[in-house]
XYZ file of C-alpha atoms in Angstrom:
393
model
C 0.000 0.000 0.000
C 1.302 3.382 -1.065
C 2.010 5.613 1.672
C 0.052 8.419 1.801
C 1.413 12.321 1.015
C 2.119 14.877 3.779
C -0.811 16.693 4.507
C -0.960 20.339 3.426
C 0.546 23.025 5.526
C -1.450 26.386 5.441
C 1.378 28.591 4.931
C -0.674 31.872 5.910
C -0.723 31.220 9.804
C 2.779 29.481 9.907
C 5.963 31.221 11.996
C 8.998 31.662 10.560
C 9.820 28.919 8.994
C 12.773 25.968 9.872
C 15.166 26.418 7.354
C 16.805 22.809 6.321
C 20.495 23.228 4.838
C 21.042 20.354 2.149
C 18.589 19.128 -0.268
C 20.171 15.539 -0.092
C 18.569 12.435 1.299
C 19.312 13.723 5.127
C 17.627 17.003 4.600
C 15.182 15.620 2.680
C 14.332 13.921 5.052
C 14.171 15.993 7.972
C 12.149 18.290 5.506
C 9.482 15.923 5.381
C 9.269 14.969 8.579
C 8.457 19.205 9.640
C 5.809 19.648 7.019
C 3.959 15.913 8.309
C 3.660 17.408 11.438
C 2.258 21.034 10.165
C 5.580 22.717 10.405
C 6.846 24.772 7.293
C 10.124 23.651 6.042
C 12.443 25.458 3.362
C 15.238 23.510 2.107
C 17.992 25.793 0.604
C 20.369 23.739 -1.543
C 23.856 25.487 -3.215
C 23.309 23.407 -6.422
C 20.534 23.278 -8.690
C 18.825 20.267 -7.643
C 18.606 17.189 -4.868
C 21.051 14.535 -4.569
C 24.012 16.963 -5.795
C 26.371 14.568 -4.061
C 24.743 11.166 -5.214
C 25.064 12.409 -8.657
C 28.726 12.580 -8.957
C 29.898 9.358 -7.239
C 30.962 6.488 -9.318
C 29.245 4.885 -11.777
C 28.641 1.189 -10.107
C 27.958 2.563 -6.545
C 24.986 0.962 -4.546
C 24.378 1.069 -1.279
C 25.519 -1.303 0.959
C 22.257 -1.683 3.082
C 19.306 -2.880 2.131
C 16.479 -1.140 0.577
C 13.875 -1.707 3.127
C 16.050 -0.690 5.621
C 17.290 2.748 3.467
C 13.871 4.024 2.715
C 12.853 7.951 3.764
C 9.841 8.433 6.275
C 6.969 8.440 4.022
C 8.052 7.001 1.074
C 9.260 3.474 0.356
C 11.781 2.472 -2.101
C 10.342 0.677 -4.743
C 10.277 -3.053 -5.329
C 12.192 -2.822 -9.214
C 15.535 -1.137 -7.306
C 16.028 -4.538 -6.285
C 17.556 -5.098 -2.818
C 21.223 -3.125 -3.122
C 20.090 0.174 -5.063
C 22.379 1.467 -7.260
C 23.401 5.058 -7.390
C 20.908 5.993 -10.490
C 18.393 4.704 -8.433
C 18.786 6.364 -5.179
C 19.052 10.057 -7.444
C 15.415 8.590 -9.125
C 14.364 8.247 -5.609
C 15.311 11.368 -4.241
C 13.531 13.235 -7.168
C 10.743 11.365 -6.467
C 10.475 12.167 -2.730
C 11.099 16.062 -2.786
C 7.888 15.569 -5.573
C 5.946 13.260 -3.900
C 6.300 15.302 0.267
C 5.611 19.034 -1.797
C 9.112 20.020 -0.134
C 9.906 23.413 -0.631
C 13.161 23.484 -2.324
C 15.075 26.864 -2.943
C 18.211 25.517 -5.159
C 21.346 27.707 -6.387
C 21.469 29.552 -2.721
C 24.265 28.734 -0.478
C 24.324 29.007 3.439
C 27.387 30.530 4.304
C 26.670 31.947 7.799
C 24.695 31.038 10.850
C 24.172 33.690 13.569
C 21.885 33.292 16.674
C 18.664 36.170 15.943
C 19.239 39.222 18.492
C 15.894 38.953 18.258
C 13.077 38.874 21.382
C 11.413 35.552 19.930
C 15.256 34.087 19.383
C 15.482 31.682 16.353
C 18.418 32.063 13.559
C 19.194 34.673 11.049
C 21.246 32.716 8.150
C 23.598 34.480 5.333
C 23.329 33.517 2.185
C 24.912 34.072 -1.553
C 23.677 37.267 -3.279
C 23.388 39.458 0.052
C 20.091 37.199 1.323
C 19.157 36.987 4.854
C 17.127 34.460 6.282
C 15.258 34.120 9.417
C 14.583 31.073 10.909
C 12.783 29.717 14.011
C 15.334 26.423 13.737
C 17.853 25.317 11.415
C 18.860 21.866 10.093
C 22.189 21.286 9.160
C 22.578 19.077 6.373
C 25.235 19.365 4.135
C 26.098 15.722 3.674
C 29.130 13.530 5.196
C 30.848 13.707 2.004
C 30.960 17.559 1.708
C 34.682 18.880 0.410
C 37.048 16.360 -1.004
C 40.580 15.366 1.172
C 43.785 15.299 -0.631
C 46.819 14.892 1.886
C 49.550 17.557 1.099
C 52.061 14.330 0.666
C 55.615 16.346 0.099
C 56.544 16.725 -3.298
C 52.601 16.148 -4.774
C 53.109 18.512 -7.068
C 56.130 17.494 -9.043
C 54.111 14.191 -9.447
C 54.170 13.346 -13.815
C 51.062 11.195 -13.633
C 47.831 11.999 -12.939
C 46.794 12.546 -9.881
C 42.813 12.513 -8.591
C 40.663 12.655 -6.114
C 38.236 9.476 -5.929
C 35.416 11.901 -6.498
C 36.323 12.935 -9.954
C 36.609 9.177 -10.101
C 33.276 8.211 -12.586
C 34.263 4.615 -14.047
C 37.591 2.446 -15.718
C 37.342 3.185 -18.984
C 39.537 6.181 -18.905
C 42.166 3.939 -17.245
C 42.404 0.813 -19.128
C 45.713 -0.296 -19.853
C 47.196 1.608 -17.386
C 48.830 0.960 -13.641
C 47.037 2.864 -10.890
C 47.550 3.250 -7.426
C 44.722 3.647 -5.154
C 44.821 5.470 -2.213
C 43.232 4.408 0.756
C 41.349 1.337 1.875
C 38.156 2.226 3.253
C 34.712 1.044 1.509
C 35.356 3.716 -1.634
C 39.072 2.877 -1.947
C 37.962 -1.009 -2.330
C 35.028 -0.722 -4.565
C 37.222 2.229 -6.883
C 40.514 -0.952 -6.567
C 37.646 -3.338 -8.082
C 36.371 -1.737 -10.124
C 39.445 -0.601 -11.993
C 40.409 -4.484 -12.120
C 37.683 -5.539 -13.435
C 37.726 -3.012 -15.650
C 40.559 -3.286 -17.911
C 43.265 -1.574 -15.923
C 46.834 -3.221 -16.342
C 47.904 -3.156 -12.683
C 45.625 -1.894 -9.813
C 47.629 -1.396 -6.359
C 46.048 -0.301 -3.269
C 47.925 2.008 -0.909
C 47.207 0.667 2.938
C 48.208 2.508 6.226
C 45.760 0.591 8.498
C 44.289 -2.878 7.748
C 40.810 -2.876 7.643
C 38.281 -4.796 9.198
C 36.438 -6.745 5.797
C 32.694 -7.861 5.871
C 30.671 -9.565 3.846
C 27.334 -7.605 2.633
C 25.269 -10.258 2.841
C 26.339 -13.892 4.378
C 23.361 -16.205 3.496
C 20.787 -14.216 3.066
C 21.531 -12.059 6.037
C 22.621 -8.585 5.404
C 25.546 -7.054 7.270
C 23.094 -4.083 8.016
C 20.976 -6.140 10.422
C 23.845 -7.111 12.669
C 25.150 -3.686 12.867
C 21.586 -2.618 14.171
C 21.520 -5.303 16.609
C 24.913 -4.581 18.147
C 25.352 -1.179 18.186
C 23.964 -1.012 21.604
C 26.013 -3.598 23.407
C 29.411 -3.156 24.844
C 32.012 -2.458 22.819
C 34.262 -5.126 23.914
C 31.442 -8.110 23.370
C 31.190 -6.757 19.904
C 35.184 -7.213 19.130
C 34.412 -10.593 20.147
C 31.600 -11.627 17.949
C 33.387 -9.340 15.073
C 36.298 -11.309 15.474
C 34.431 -14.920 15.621
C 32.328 -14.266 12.499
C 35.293 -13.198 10.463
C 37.297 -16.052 11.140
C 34.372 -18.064 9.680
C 33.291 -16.233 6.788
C 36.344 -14.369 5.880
C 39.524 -15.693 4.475
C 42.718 -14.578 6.334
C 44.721 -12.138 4.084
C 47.794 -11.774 5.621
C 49.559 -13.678 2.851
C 48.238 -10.734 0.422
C 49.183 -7.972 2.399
C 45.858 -7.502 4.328
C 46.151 -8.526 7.678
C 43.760 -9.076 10.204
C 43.687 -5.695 12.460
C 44.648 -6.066 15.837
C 41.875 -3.344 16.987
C 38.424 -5.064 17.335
C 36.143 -4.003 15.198
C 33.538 -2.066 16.434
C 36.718 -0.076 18.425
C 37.222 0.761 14.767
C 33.729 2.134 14.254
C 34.110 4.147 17.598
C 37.359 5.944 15.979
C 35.270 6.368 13.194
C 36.945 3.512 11.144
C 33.498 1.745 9.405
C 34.322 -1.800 8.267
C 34.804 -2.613 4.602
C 31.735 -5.062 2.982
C 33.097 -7.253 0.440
C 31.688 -6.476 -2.878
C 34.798 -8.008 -4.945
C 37.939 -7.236 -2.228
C 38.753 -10.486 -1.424
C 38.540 -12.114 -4.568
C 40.733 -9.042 -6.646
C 43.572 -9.883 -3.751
C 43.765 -13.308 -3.484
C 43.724 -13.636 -7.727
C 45.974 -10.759 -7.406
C 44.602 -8.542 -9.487
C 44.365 -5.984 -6.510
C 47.816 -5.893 -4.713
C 47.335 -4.282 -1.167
C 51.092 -2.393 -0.771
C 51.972 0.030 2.220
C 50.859 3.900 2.898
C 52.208 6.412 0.359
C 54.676 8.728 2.046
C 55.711 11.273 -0.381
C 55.890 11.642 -4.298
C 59.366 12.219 -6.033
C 59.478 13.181 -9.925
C 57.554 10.253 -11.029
C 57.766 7.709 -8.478
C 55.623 7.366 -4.939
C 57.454 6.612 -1.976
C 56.003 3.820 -0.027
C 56.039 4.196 4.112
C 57.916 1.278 3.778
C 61.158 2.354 1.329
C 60.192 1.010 -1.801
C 59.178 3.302 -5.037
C 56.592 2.478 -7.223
C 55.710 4.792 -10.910
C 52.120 4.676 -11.697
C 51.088 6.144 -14.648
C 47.371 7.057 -12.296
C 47.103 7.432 -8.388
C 43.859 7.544 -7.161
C 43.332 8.828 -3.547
C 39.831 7.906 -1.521
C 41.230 9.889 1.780
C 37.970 10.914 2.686
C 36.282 14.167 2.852
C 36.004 17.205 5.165
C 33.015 18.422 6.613
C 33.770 22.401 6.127
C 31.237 23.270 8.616
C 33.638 26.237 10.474
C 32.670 29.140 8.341
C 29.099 28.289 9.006
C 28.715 27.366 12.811
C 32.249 27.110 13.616
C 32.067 30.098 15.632
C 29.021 29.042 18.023
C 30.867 26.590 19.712
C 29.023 23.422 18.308
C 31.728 21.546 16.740
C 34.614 19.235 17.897
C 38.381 19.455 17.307
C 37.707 17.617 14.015
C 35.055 19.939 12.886
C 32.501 17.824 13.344
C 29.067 18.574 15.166
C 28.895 17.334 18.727
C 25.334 16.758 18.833
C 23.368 15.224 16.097
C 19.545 14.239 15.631
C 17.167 15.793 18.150
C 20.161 16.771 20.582
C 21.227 20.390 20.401
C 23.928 22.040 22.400
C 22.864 24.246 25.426
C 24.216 27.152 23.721
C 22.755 26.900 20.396
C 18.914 25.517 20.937
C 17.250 25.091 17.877
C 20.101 23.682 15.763
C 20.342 20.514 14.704
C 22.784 18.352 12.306
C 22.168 15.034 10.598
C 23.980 13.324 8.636
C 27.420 13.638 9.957
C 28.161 10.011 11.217
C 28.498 6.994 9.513
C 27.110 4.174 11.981
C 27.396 0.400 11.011
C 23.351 0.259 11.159
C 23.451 2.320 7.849
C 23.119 6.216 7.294
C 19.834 6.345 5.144
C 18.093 4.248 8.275
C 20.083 6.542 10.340
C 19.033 9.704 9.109
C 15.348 8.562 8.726
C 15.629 8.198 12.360
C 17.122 11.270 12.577
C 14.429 13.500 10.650
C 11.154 11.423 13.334
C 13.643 12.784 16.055
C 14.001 16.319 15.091
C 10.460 17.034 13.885
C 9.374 16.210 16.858
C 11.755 17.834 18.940
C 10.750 21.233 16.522
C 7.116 20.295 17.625
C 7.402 20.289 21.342
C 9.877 23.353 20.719
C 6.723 25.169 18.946
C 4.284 24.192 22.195
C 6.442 25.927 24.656
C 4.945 28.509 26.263
C-alpha cells in the first residue's frame, strides 16, 4: 500500500519557517518529517537540484544496506531497485520524494553563515549568496558527510608526472584501461574504486594501505551485514570485538599472505574511531587472484615515483586517492561553539547544544546500522523535537 502524502501546511498562519540546509537524502528527510507534522520547512540547496552529491559518485555505486532498511519516512523504495540500489536509483528516488512530500526546495542559494537572531522571539538569522538573509525559528544542518574532497599535502605532490585525482572525480575504468594505478586508501570507496578498476581493464591496480581494515561480507546467506550492525550497536564495545572477530574467522579468508592482515583493533573499536568496516563487494577475490595488490601507505611523491612508508618506489602512470572528505562546517557554525576538534558537530539528531537551541545536524556520522536508516531516524527525532519546541509557552 502506497504511503500516503504529507498533509498540506497552510502557509498563511505558519511562523517563521525551519530552514533545512542540504537538499540531499538527510535534509530531505528531515524536511518531510516538519511539514507531516504542520511545520513549514524550506530547504535551501547550493546546487541546482537534490542529490548533488549522489550524482557525482561512481558509476557502479549501490548502497551497501538494504532497501527496506534505506527508505525515507513516508516514502518506500520501490520493489524494481532490487535489494542493493544502485546510485541511479537512489538520485530517481530522491527526485521522487522532494515531488511526492511538496518540499519546498530553494536551489542555487548557499548558506554561508549562521548567527543566533538578536531577536526577542530568538530563532536564527542565516547568510546567504547574493546578500540574502534568512530568518529562521530552527535550522537543520545538512550538508552531507561527504561535503569537500581530502587530498593529503604528501611532500613533493606537485612534481608528481602522472595523474593525480581525487576518488570523487573518479566516474568509471574506462579512462584507465591499460594503465597501472595506485589507489589510495582502503576504506569502503578505496575497495570498490581498486575493483572496479580491475575488473575493468586496468593493467595493474595497487592499493595504498596505512591501516588494515576490518572486511565484511554484505550479505552472508541471506543475512545482510546491516541487520547485525543494528543489533549490536547497543552492546558493549568489547562483546562486539568478540563476535566481530568470531564471524570473520568463519566467513572471511585470512589475508595476511596478500598484504591484508587481520587488524589487531576489534572491530567495532574501529567504528568508535570512526573507522566503518569494509563489505566485500569483490575485495577479497581481486587480492587473493591478485589482481588488486594491497602495498603500504604512500609517504611522499618524487618526480615520477611514490614513496612507499615502507622504502620502496613504485611509478604509476594514475594514483587515485579515496582519503575521505572534510566536513567544512567552520565558516558556518564554527564560531558558536558546536563543533569538535575535528570539525565535526557534537550533537546530532534531536540533541542540540545548550548554547545553540534550535540547531540541529544530521547526517554527519556513519554508523554500522546504515546512514539512510540513520538519518530517517534522525528527521522522526528532530520534527518532533521542533514540535514540542513550537508548544512551549
Amino acid at each position: 500500500m502506497p504511503a500516503a502524502p504529507a498533509p498540506a501546511v497552510d502557509m498563511t498562519t505558519q511562523p517563521r519557517p525551519v530552514y533545512v540546509i542540504g537538499a540531499g537524502p538527510g535534509g530531505l528527510a528531515a524536511a518531510a518529517a516538519l511539514r507531516a507534522r504542520g511545520i513549514r520547512a524550506v530547504v535551501v540547496e547550493k546546487s541546482d537540484t537534490v542529490g548533488a552529491s549522489w550524482r557525482r559518485h561512481y558509476d557502479r555505486l549501490h548502497l551497501h544496506t538494504t532497501r527496506r532498511l534505506s527508505a525515507l519516512p513516508g516514502l518506500a523504495m520501490p520493489r524494481r531497485f532490487g535489494r542493493w540500489v544502485s546510485r541511479d536509483d537512489v538520485v530517481r528516488y530522491l527526485e521522487k520524494y522532494a515531488e511526492f512530500h511538496e518540499v519546498e526546495l530553494v536551489t542555487g542559494v548557499e548558506v554561508t553563515r549562521i548567527e543566533p537572531d538578536a531577536g526577542d522571539e530568538g530563532g536564527w538569522t542565516l547568510h546567504a549568496t547574493g546578500g540574502r538573509v534568512l530568518t529562521a525559528a530552527a535550522v537543520v544542518v545538512a550538508t552531507g558527510f561527504n561535503h569537500t574532497p581530502r587530498l593529503p599535502d604528501w611532500p613533493g605532490r606537485e612534481s608528481y608526472g602522472g595523474r593525480l585525482l581525487h576518488a570523487a572525480d573518479y566516474r568509471n575504468p574506462q579512462p584507465f584501461a591499460g594503465q597501472d594505478v595506485l589507489v589510495v586508501g582502503v576504506g569502503n570507496t578505496g575497495a570498490e574504486i581498486a575493483v572496479d578498476l580491475a575488473e575493468g581493464g586496468a593493467a595493474r591496480v595497487r592499493l595504498a594501505v596505512r591501516t588494515a581494515p576490518h572486511i565484511v561480507r554484505r550479505s552472508t546467506a541471506g543475512w545482510p551485514a546491516q541487520r547485525s550492525g543494528i543489533l549490536v550497536r547497543r552492546l558493549p564495545v568489547r562483546l562486539v570485538d568478540r563476535l566481530g572477530a568470531l564471524v570473520a574467522r568463519a566467513s572471511v579468508p585470512d589475508l595476511t599472505a596478500y598484504g591484508l592482515p587481520r587488524p589487531a583493533a576489534g572491530l567495532y573499536s574501529r567504528v568508535r574511531q570512526g573507522a566503518i568496516p569494509v563489505q566485500d563487494v569483490g575485495l577479497i577475490d581481486a587480492v587473493r587472484s591478485g589482481r588488486v595488490e594491497p602495498v603500504a601507505a604512500v609517504e611522499s611523491f618524487d618526480g615520477p615515483e611514490v614513496v612507499l612508508a615502507d622504502g620502496s618506489r613504485i611509478t604509476p602512470d594514475v594514483v587515485v586517492a579515496a582519503t575521505g572528505y572534510h566536513r567544512r562546517l567552520e565558516g558556518l557554525v564554527g564560531h558558536l561553539g558546536v563543533l569538535d576538534e575535528r570539525g565535526r558537530p557534537r550533537t546530532h539528531g534531536a540533541r542540540t547544544a545548550a548554547t545553540a537551541d534550535g540547531l540541529y545536524f544530521t547526517g554527519f556520522t556513519n554508523p554500522i546500522s546504515g546512514m539512510f536508516r540513520e538519518m530517517a531516524l534522525d528527521a522522526e527525532k528532530i520534527a518532533k523535537a521542533v514540535a514540542r519546541r513550537r508548544a512551549r509557552p
